XYZ file of C-alpha atoms in Angstrom:
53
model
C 65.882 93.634 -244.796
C 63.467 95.655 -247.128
C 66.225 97.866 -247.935
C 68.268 94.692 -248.872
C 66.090 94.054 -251.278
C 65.820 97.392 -253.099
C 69.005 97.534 -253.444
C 69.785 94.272 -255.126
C 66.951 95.241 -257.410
C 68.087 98.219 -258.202
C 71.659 96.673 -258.721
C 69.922 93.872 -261.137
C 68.196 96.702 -263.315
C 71.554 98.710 -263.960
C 73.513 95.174 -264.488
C 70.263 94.353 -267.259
C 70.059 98.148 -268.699
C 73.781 97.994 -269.251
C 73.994 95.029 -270.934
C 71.174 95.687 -273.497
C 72.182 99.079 -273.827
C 76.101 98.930 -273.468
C 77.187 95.515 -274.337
C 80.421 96.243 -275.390
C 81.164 98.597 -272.649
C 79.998 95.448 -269.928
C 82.037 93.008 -271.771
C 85.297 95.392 -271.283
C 84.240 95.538 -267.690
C 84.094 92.265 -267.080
C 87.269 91.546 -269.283
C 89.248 94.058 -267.000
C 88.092 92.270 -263.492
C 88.482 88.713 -264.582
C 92.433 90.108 -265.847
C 92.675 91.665 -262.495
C 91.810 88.185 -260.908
C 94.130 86.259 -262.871
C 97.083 88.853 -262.770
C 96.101 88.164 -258.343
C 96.256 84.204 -258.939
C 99.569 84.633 -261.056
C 101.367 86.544 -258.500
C 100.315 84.425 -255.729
C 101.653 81.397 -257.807
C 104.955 82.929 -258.271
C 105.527 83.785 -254.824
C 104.197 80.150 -254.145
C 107.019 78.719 -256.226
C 109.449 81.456 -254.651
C 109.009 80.283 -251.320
C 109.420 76.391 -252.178
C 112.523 77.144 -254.114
């Protein structure tokens, strides 16, 4: 459990270092993901509709 919590602190300090450091470089990172996520939802929406048709 201890080791839990180290690591989700440690995980917190990178995720706060990089954003006062590295803004840009988090906001491209996050950018990317939330494309991959929607590029995921679109194809299961076409294959959705591909199925009903």
């Amino acid at each position: 459990m201890k080791a839990k919590k180290v690591l989700l602190l440690a995980a917190t300090a990178v995720l706060i270092y990089t954003l006062l450091a590295h803004p840009t470089v988090l906001g491209d990172g996050v950018q990317q993901i939330l494309g991959w996520i929607g590029d995921g939802l679109g194809a299961i929406v076409d294959f959705m509709k591909s199925v009903v048709e």
